[in-house]
Amino acid sequence: MSLPTSLPELLALVDFDQRSLFISAAAIAFNPTFWNIVARREYRTKFLTRAFNGNRQAACYALAATIFSLGLLRDFLYERALRDQPSHPALQGEYINYAAYALLAVGNLFVISSTWQLGITGTFLGDYFGILMDSIVTGFPFNVTSAPMYYGSTMSFLGTALLYGKPAGILLTLHVLVVYLVAIQFENPFTAGIYAKRDKEREQAKAAGVPYEEKKEL
Ligand SMILES: *[C@@H]1O[C@H](CO)[C@@H](O)[C@H](O)[C@H]1NC(C)=O
């Protein structure tokens, strides 16, 4: 048996009678939807910062913990979905295993190093809380890809799919990729707008000869 080379071939190897498959797909789509809705609402109304008595740092950490937990739940549901799915012999060779470990290693390296570079608030939507980075991070892994978090996570999904030898995992990984590509399209212009506004205010402060201060009030 050889590897599936087209989407119809791949689909034929997936057991769509398993409810866990759809639960996993829903969890994958839910997470970025959730954090974008919450973060934009925070940007507009500061409802989270208010709930934390004006402490935007604490509010952002609370959202970070929530997003992280949702990620763990999503990963758990993904593994459960894979266990309910048929394996494929072509995905069970030694070389497939090496590829799986390589994807998991590089994927985790991207995710961990970008978190290291950005910090917790930089990683978890701090800009929506008014916690802006001083300047754009250009070091590794951002010199390799513009969205190391998303591509690293996608690689980890694929690595897990290959490790389990499950075609359904490849299908769910494609779903992950599409969800992240949509998220990037949705998020990038918005955060660019947040930074453009900050830069404009900095310019105006400079032109007026006053020191630039981030707004501290809500
Ligand atoms: C990215 O930065 C790292 C660390 O500074 C460096 O080792 C690597 O060669 C760079 N990669 C690219 C593609 O520029």
PDB file of C-alpha atoms and ligand atoms in Angstrom:
ATOM      1  CA  MET A   1       0.000   0.000   0.000  1.00  0.00           C
ATOM      2  CA  SER A   2       1.306   3.439  -0.850  1.00  0.00           C
ATOM      3  CA  LEU A   3       0.743   6.827   0.680  1.00  0.00           C
ATOM      4  CA  PRO A   4      -2.404   8.735  -0.261  1.00  0.00           C
ATOM      5  CA  THR A   5      -1.486  11.351  -2.875  1.00  0.00           C
ATOM      6  CA  SER A   6      -4.758  13.216  -3.277  1.00  0.00           C
ATOM      7  CA  LEU A   7      -7.505  14.544  -1.050  1.00  0.00           C
ATOM      8  CA  PRO A   8     -10.098  11.945  -2.238  1.00  0.00           C
ATOM      9  CA  GLU A   9      -7.597   9.148  -1.531  1.00  0.00           C
ATOM     10  CA  LEU A  10      -6.951  10.603   1.903  1.00  0.00           C
ATOM     11  CA  LEU A  11     -10.673  10.988   2.637  1.00  0.00           C
ATOM     12  CA  ALA A  12     -11.245   7.330   1.734  1.00  0.00           C
ATOM     13  CA  LEU A  13      -8.874   6.358   4.588  1.00  0.00           C
ATOM     14  CA  VAL A  14     -10.747   8.332   7.239  1.00  0.00           C
ATOM     15  CA  ASP A  15     -13.547   6.874   9.365  1.00  0.00           C
ATOM     16  CA  PHE A  16     -16.194   9.610   9.339  1.00  0.00           C
ATOM     17  CA  ASP A  17     -18.485   7.586  11.603  1.00  0.00           C
ATOM     18  CA  GLN A  18     -16.339   8.524  14.614  1.00  0.00           C
ATOM     19  CA  ARG A  19     -17.820  11.420  16.544  1.00  0.00           C
ATOM     20  CA  SER A  20     -14.409  12.126  18.110  1.00  0.00           C
ATOM     21  CA  LEU A  21     -13.170  13.248  14.679  1.00  0.00           C
ATOM     22  CA  PHE A  22     -15.718  16.062  14.550  1.00  0.00           C
ATOM     23  CA  ILE A  23     -15.208  16.979  18.197  1.00  0.00           C
ATOM     24  CA  SER A  24     -11.489  17.365  17.498  1.00  0.00           C
ATOM     25  CA  ALA A  25     -12.160  19.451  14.368  1.00  0.00           C
ATOM     26  CA  ALA A  26     -14.528  21.680  16.368  1.00  0.00           C
ATOM     27  CA  ALA A  27     -11.959  22.199  19.138  1.00  0.00           C
ATOM     28  CA  ILE A  28      -9.317  23.131  16.542  1.00  0.00           C
ATOM     29  CA  ALA A  29     -11.588  25.777  15.000  1.00  0.00           C
ATOM     30  CA  PHE A  30     -12.908  26.989  18.352  1.00  0.00           C
ATOM     31  CA  ASN A  31      -9.634  28.103  19.929  1.00  0.00           C
ATOM     32  CA  PRO A  32      -8.525  30.912  17.564  1.00  0.00           C
ATOM     33  CA  THR A  33     -12.168  31.990  17.243  1.00  0.00           C
ATOM     34  CA  PHE A  34     -12.402  32.260  21.027  1.00  0.00           C
ATOM     35  CA  TRP A  35      -9.178  34.198  21.546  1.00  0.00           C
ATOM     36  CA  ASN A  36      -9.899  36.614  18.702  1.00  0.00           C
ATOM     37  CA  ILE A  37     -13.391  37.399  19.995  1.00  0.00           C
ATOM     38  CA  VAL A  38     -12.148  37.884  23.563  1.00  0.00           C
ATOM     39  CA  ALA A  39      -9.085  39.920  22.535  1.00  0.00           C
ATOM     40  CA  ARG A  40     -11.017  42.271  20.266  1.00  0.00           C
ATOM     41  CA  ARG A  41     -13.637  42.797  22.940  1.00  0.00           C
ATOM     42  CA  GLU A  42     -10.822  43.548  25.397  1.00  0.00           C
ATOM     43  CA  TYR A  43      -9.333  46.044  22.946  1.00  0.00           C
ATOM     44  CA  ARG A  44     -12.680  47.824  22.510  1.00  0.00           C
ATOM     45  CA  THR A  45     -14.071  47.709  26.062  1.00  0.00           C
ATOM     46  CA  LYS A  46     -11.168  46.674  28.362  1.00  0.00           C
ATOM     47  CA  PHE A  47     -13.635  44.299  30.046  1.00  0.00           C
ATOM     48  CA  LEU A  48     -10.948  41.888  31.191  1.00  0.00           C
ATOM     49  CA  THR A  49      -8.629  44.590  32.512  1.00  0.00           C
ATOM     50  CA  ARG A  50     -11.590  46.043  34.411  1.00  0.00           C
ATOM     51  CA  ALA A  51     -12.390  42.619  35.859  1.00  0.00           C
ATOM     52  CA  PHE A  52      -8.811  42.590  37.182  1.00  0.00           C
ATOM     53  CA  ASN A  53      -9.136  46.024  38.810  1.00  0.00           C
ATOM     54  CA  GLY A  54      -7.296  47.770  36.018  1.00  0.00           C
ATOM     55  CA  ASN A  55      -4.308  45.403  36.071  1.00  0.00           C
ATOM     56  CA  ARG A  56      -3.834  44.697  32.373  1.00  0.00           C
ATOM     57  CA  GLN A  57      -0.848  42.437  33.021  1.00  0.00           C
ATOM     58  CA  ALA A  58      -2.907  40.182  35.310  1.00  0.00           C
ATOM     59  CA  ALA A  59      -5.812  40.202  32.840  1.00  0.00           C
ATOM     60  CA  CYS A  60      -3.513  39.162  30.001  1.00  0.00           C
ATOM     61  CA  TYR A  61      -1.971  36.379  32.107  1.00  0.00           C
ATOM     62  CA  ALA A  62      -5.463  35.085  32.898  1.00  0.00           C
ATOM     63  CA  LEU A  63      -6.321  34.993  29.192  1.00  0.00           C
ATOM     64  CA  ALA A  64      -2.960  33.320  28.498  1.00  0.00           C
ATOM     65  CA  ALA A  65      -3.716  30.597  31.064  1.00  0.00           C
ATOM     66  CA  THR A  66      -7.163  30.080  29.521  1.00  0.00           C
ATOM     67  CA  ILE A  67      -5.811  29.843  25.976  1.00  0.00           C
ATOM     68  CA  PHE A  68      -3.056  27.489  27.109  1.00  0.00           C
ATOM     69  CA  SER A  69      -5.594  25.220  28.861  1.00  0.00           C
ATOM     70  CA  LEU A  70      -7.838  25.221  25.802  1.00  0.00           C
ATOM     71  CA  GLY A  71      -4.776  24.181  23.794  1.00  0.00           C
ATOM     72  CA  LEU A  72      -4.162  21.228  26.118  1.00  0.00           C
ATOM     73  CA  LEU A  73      -7.820  20.191  25.794  1.00  0.00           C
ATOM     74  CA  ARG A  74      -7.594  20.489  22.005  1.00  0.00           C
ATOM     75  CA  ASP A  75      -4.454  18.310  21.961  1.00  0.00           C
ATOM     76  CA  PHE A  76      -6.153  15.726  24.180  1.00  0.00           C
ATOM     77  CA  LEU A  77      -9.218  15.618  21.891  1.00  0.00           C
ATOM     78  CA  TYR A  78      -6.930  15.284  18.852  1.00  0.00           C
ATOM     79  CA  GLU A  79      -5.113  12.274  20.302  1.00  0.00           C
ATOM     80  CA  ARG A  80      -8.415  10.712  21.297  1.00  0.00           C
ATOM     81  CA  ALA A  81      -9.739  11.213  17.750  1.00  0.00           C
ATOM     82  CA  LEU A  82      -6.599   9.603  16.310  1.00  0.00           C
ATOM     83  CA  ARG A  83      -6.984   6.543  18.546  1.00  0.00           C
ATOM     84  CA  ASP A  84     -10.519   5.995  17.143  1.00  0.00           C
ATOM     85  CA  GLN A  85      -9.222   6.070  13.551  1.00  0.00           C
ATOM     86  CA  PRO A  86      -7.823   3.322  11.323  1.00  0.00           C
ATOM     87  CA  SER A  87      -4.049   3.222  10.794  1.00  0.00           C
ATOM     88  CA  HIS A  88      -2.469   2.939   7.374  1.00  0.00           C
ATOM     89  CA  PRO A  89       0.456   0.569   6.711  1.00  0.00           C
ATOM     90  CA  ALA A  90       2.260   3.129   4.523  1.00  0.00           C
ATOM     91  CA  LEU A  91       2.352   5.477   7.529  1.00  0.00           C
ATOM     92  CA  GLN A  92       4.003   2.958   9.806  1.00  0.00           C
ATOM     93  CA  GLY A  93       7.508   2.556   8.433  1.00  0.00           C
ATOM     94  CA  GLU A  94      10.733   3.478  10.165  1.00  0.00           C
ATOM     95  CA  TYR A  95      11.292   6.539   7.943  1.00  0.00           C
ATOM     96  CA  ILE A  96       7.813   7.842   8.676  1.00  0.00           C
ATOM     97  CA  ASN A  97       8.730   7.650  12.342  1.00  0.00           C
ATOM     98  CA  TYR A  98      11.902   9.664  11.776  1.00  0.00           C
ATOM     99  CA  ALA A  99       9.875  12.265   9.859  1.00  0.00           C
ATOM    100  CA  ALA A 100       7.368  12.358  12.727  1.00  0.00           C
ATOM    101  CA  TYR A 101      10.078  12.984  15.326  1.00  0.00           C
ATOM    102  CA  ALA A 102      11.696  15.652  13.141  1.00  0.00           C
ATOM    103  CA  LEU A 103       8.376  17.464  12.701  1.00  0.00           C
ATOM    104  CA  LEU A 104       7.654  17.307  16.428  1.00  0.00           C
ATOM    105  CA  ALA A 105      11.145  18.576  17.259  1.00  0.00           C
ATOM    106  CA  VAL A 106      11.098  21.484  14.799  1.00  0.00           C
ATOM    107  CA  GLY A 107       7.468  22.295  15.585  1.00  0.00           C
ATOM    108  CA  ASN A 108       8.144  22.475  19.312  1.00  0.00           C
ATOM    109  CA  LEU A 109      11.358  24.408  18.726  1.00  0.00           C
ATOM    110  CA  PHE A 110       9.380  27.057  16.793  1.00  0.00           C
ATOM    111  CA  VAL A 111       6.660  27.294  19.436  1.00  0.00           C
ATOM    112  CA  ILE A 112       9.009  27.379  22.426  1.00  0.00           C
ATOM    113  CA  SER A 113      11.559  29.761  20.908  1.00  0.00           C
ATOM    114  CA  SER A 114       8.906  32.214  19.759  1.00  0.00           C
ATOM    115  CA  THR A 115       7.328  32.202  23.235  1.00  0.00           C
ATOM    116  CA  TRP A 116      10.827  32.798  24.621  1.00  0.00           C
ATOM    117  CA  GLN A 117      11.335  35.749  22.259  1.00  0.00           C
ATOM    118  CA  LEU A 118       7.942  37.351  22.769  1.00  0.00           C
ATOM    119  CA  GLY A 119       7.346  36.587  26.431  1.00  0.00           C
ATOM    120  CA  ILE A 120       3.956  35.552  27.790  1.00  0.00           C
ATOM    121  CA  THR A 121       2.143  38.813  27.091  1.00  0.00           C
ATOM    122  CA  GLY A 122       3.747  39.147  23.648  1.00  0.00           C
ATOM    123  CA  THR A 123       2.666  35.620  22.776  1.00  0.00           C
ATOM    124  CA  PHE A 124      -0.830  35.798  24.208  1.00  0.00           C
ATOM    125  CA  LEU A 125      -2.344  38.903  22.639  1.00  0.00           C
ATOM    126  CA  GLY A 126      -0.826  41.468  25.026  1.00  0.00           C
ATOM    127  CA  ASP A 127      -1.100  44.133  22.306  1.00  0.00           C
ATOM    128  CA  TYR A 128      -4.906  44.014  22.616  1.00  0.00           C
ATOM    129  CA  PHE A 129      -4.474  44.871  26.309  1.00  0.00           C
ATOM    130  CA  GLY A 130      -2.227  47.822  25.485  1.00  0.00           C
ATOM    131  CA  ILE A 131       0.949  45.895  26.390  1.00  0.00           C
ATOM    132  CA  LEU A 132       2.943  46.588  23.242  1.00  0.00           C
ATOM    133  CA  MET A 133       6.357  45.286  22.232  1.00  0.00           C
ATOM    134  CA  ASP A 134       9.000  48.026  21.947  1.00  0.00           C
ATOM    135  CA  SER A 135      10.033  46.846  18.520  1.00  0.00           C
ATOM    136  CA  ILE A 136       9.446  43.999  16.118  1.00  0.00           C
ATOM    137  CA  VAL A 137      11.245  40.779  17.064  1.00  0.00           C
ATOM    138  CA  THR A 138      13.445  39.696  14.177  1.00  0.00           C
ATOM    139  CA  GLY A 139      15.636  36.969  15.719  1.00  0.00           C
ATOM    140  CA  PHE A 140      15.077  33.223  15.440  1.00  0.00           C
ATOM    141  CA  PRO A 141      12.499  31.831  14.761  1.00  0.00           C
ATOM    142  CA  PHE A 142      11.090  35.021  13.242  1.00  0.00           C
ATOM    143  CA  ASN A 143      13.894  35.144  10.683  1.00  0.00           C
ATOM    144  CA  VAL A 144      12.684  31.757   9.380  1.00  0.00           C
ATOM    145  CA  THR A 145       8.916  32.266   9.362  1.00  0.00           C
ATOM    146  CA  SER A 146       6.628  35.169  10.172  1.00  0.00           C
ATOM    147  CA  ALA A 147       4.225  32.965  12.166  1.00  0.00           C
ATOM    148  CA  PRO A 148       6.373  30.402  14.008  1.00  0.00           C
ATOM    149  CA  MET A 149       3.637  29.754  16.563  1.00  0.00           C
ATOM    150  CA  TYR A 150       1.131  28.707  13.935  1.00  0.00           C
ATOM    151  CA  TYR A 151       3.460  26.814  11.626  1.00  0.00           C
ATOM    152  CA  GLY A 152       5.193  25.150  14.585  1.00  0.00           C
ATOM    153  CA  SER A 153       1.853  23.997  15.950  1.00  0.00           C
ATOM    154  CA  THR A 154       0.822  22.700  12.513  1.00  0.00           C
ATOM    155  CA  MET A 155       4.076  20.704  12.291  1.00  0.00           C
ATOM    156  CA  SER A 156       3.392  19.164  15.687  1.00  0.00           C
ATOM    157  CA  PHE A 157      -0.073  18.083  14.542  1.00  0.00           C
ATOM    158  CA  LEU A 158       1.396  16.468  11.443  1.00  0.00           C
ATOM    159  CA  GLY A 159       4.166  14.822  13.448  1.00  0.00           C
ATOM    160  CA  THR A 160       1.603  13.326  15.816  1.00  0.00           C
ATOM    161  CA  ALA A 161      -0.490  12.091  12.864  1.00  0.00           C
ATOM    162  CA  LEU A 162       2.552  10.327  11.392  1.00  0.00           C
ATOM    163  CA  LEU A 163       3.622   8.935  14.754  1.00  0.00           C
ATOM    164  CA  TYR A 164       0.180   7.334  15.159  1.00  0.00           C
ATOM    165  CA  GLY A 165       0.171   6.334  11.460  1.00  0.00           C
ATOM    166  CA  LYS A 166      -3.299   7.811  10.988  1.00  0.00           C
ATOM    167  CA  PRO A 167      -4.508   9.360   7.710  1.00  0.00           C
ATOM    168  CA  ALA A 168      -7.251  11.115   9.720  1.00  0.00           C
ATOM    169  CA  GLY A 169      -4.465  13.016  11.483  1.00  0.00           C
ATOM    170  CA  ILE A 170      -3.234  14.340   8.148  1.00  0.00           C
ATOM    171  CA  LEU A 171      -6.760  15.503   7.358  1.00  0.00           C
ATOM    172  CA  LEU A 172      -7.085  17.215  10.765  1.00  0.00           C
ATOM    173  CA  THR A 173      -3.658  18.820  10.202  1.00  0.00           C
ATOM    174  CA  LEU A 174      -4.932  20.317   6.931  1.00  0.00           C
ATOM    175  CA  HIS A 175      -7.876  21.652   8.925  1.00  0.00           C
ATOM    176  CA  VAL A 176      -5.444  23.149  11.477  1.00  0.00           C
ATOM    177  CA  LEU A 177      -3.499  24.827   8.677  1.00  0.00           C
ATOM    178  CA  VAL A 178      -6.620  26.348   7.110  1.00  0.00           C
ATOM    179  CA  VAL A 179      -7.847  27.585  10.510  1.00  0.00           C
ATOM    180  CA  TYR A 180      -4.468  29.218  11.226  1.00  0.00           C
ATOM    181  CA  LEU A 181      -4.210  30.780   7.756  1.00  0.00           C
ATOM    182  CA  VAL A 182      -7.646  32.343   8.284  1.00  0.00           C
ATOM    183  CA  ALA A 183      -6.568  33.493  11.780  1.00  0.00           C
ATOM    184  CA  ILE A 184      -3.417  35.124  10.345  1.00  0.00           C
ATOM    185  CA  GLN A 185      -5.479  36.986   7.720  1.00  0.00           C
ATOM    186  CA  PHE A 186      -7.787  38.184  10.467  1.00  0.00           C
ATOM    187  CA  GLU A 187      -5.183  39.061  13.112  1.00  0.00           C
ATOM    188  CA  ASN A 188      -2.268  40.602  11.220  1.00  0.00           C
ATOM    189  CA  PRO A 189      -4.029  43.721   9.868  1.00  0.00           C
ATOM    190  CA  PHE A 190      -5.548  44.360  13.304  1.00  0.00           C
ATOM    191  CA  THR A 191      -2.298  44.159  15.261  1.00  0.00           C
ATOM    192  CA  ALA A 192      -0.561  46.191  12.538  1.00  0.00           C
ATOM    193  CA  GLY A 193      -3.223  48.851  13.175  1.00  0.00           C
ATOM    194  CA  ILE A 194      -2.545  48.796  16.942  1.00  0.00           C
ATOM    195  CA  TYR A 195       1.180  49.391  16.350  1.00  0.00           C
ATOM    196  CA  ALA A 196       0.580  52.022  13.667  1.00  0.00           C
ATOM    197  CA  LYS A 197      -1.531  53.952  16.173  1.00  0.00           C
ATOM    198  CA  ARG A 198       1.223  53.725  18.815  1.00  0.00           C
ATOM    199  CA  ASP A 199       3.875  54.858  16.328  1.00  0.00           C
ATOM    200  CA  LYS A 200       1.725  57.810  15.289  1.00  0.00           C
ATOM    201  CA  GLU A 201       1.272  58.866  18.917  1.00  0.00           C
ATOM    202  CA  ARG A 202       5.027  58.545  19.453  1.00  0.00           C
ATOM    203  CA  GLU A 203       5.660  60.773  16.417  1.00  0.00           C
ATOM    204  CA  GLN A 204       3.184  63.358  17.643  1.00  0.00           C
ATOM    205  CA  ALA A 205       4.760  63.401  21.105  1.00  0.00           C
ATOM    206  CA  LYS A 206       8.179  63.837  19.519  1.00  0.00           C
ATOM    207  CA  ALA A 207       6.955  66.673  17.285  1.00  0.00           C
ATOM    208  CA  ALA A 208       5.401  68.368  20.316  1.00  0.00           C
ATOM    209  CA  GLY A 209       8.646  67.919  22.240  1.00  0.00           C
ATOM    210  CA  VAL A 210       7.011  65.950  25.065  1.00  0.00           C
ATOM    211  CA  PRO A 211       8.084  62.474  26.177  1.00  0.00           C
ATOM    212  CA  TYR A 212       5.870  59.703  24.793  1.00  0.00           C
ATOM    213  CA  GLU A 213       3.943  57.899  27.474  1.00  0.00           C
ATOM    214  CA  GLU A 214       1.740  54.902  26.999  1.00  0.00           C
ATOM    215  CA  LYS A 215      -1.792  55.519  28.117  1.00  0.00           C
ATOM    216  CA  LYS A 216      -2.143  54.102  31.602  1.00  0.00           C
ATOM    217  CA  GLU A 217      -5.807  54.877  32.237  1.00  0.00           C
ATOM    218  CA  LEU A 218      -8.566  52.661  30.905  1.00  0.00           C
TER     219      LEU A 218
HETATM  220  C1  LIG B   1      18.176  33.015  12.100  1.00  0.00           C
HETATM  221  O1  LIG B   1      18.855  33.391  13.272  1.00  0.00           O
HETATM  222  C2  LIG B   1      19.624  32.351  13.853  1.00  0.00           C
HETATM  223  C3  LIG B   1      20.123  32.805  15.214  1.00  0.00           C
HETATM  224  O2  LIG B   1      20.539  34.130  15.195  1.00  0.00           O
HETATM  225  C4  LIG B   1      20.738  31.950  12.896  1.00  0.00           C
HETATM  226  O3  LIG B   1      21.540  30.926  13.455  1.00  0.00           O
HETATM  227  C5  LIG B   1      20.109  31.470  11.610  1.00  0.00           C
HETATM  228  O4  LIG B   1      21.098  31.170  10.661  1.00  0.00           O
HETATM  229  C6  LIG B   1      19.156  32.508  11.030  1.00  0.00           C
HETATM  230  N1  LIG B   1      18.450  31.925   9.922  1.00  0.00           N
HETATM  231  C7  LIG B   1      18.190  32.572   8.790  1.00  0.00           C
HETATM  232  C8  LIG B   1      17.418  31.830   7.754  1.00  0.00           C
HETATM  233  O5  LIG B   1      18.556  33.709   8.586  1.00  0.00           O
END
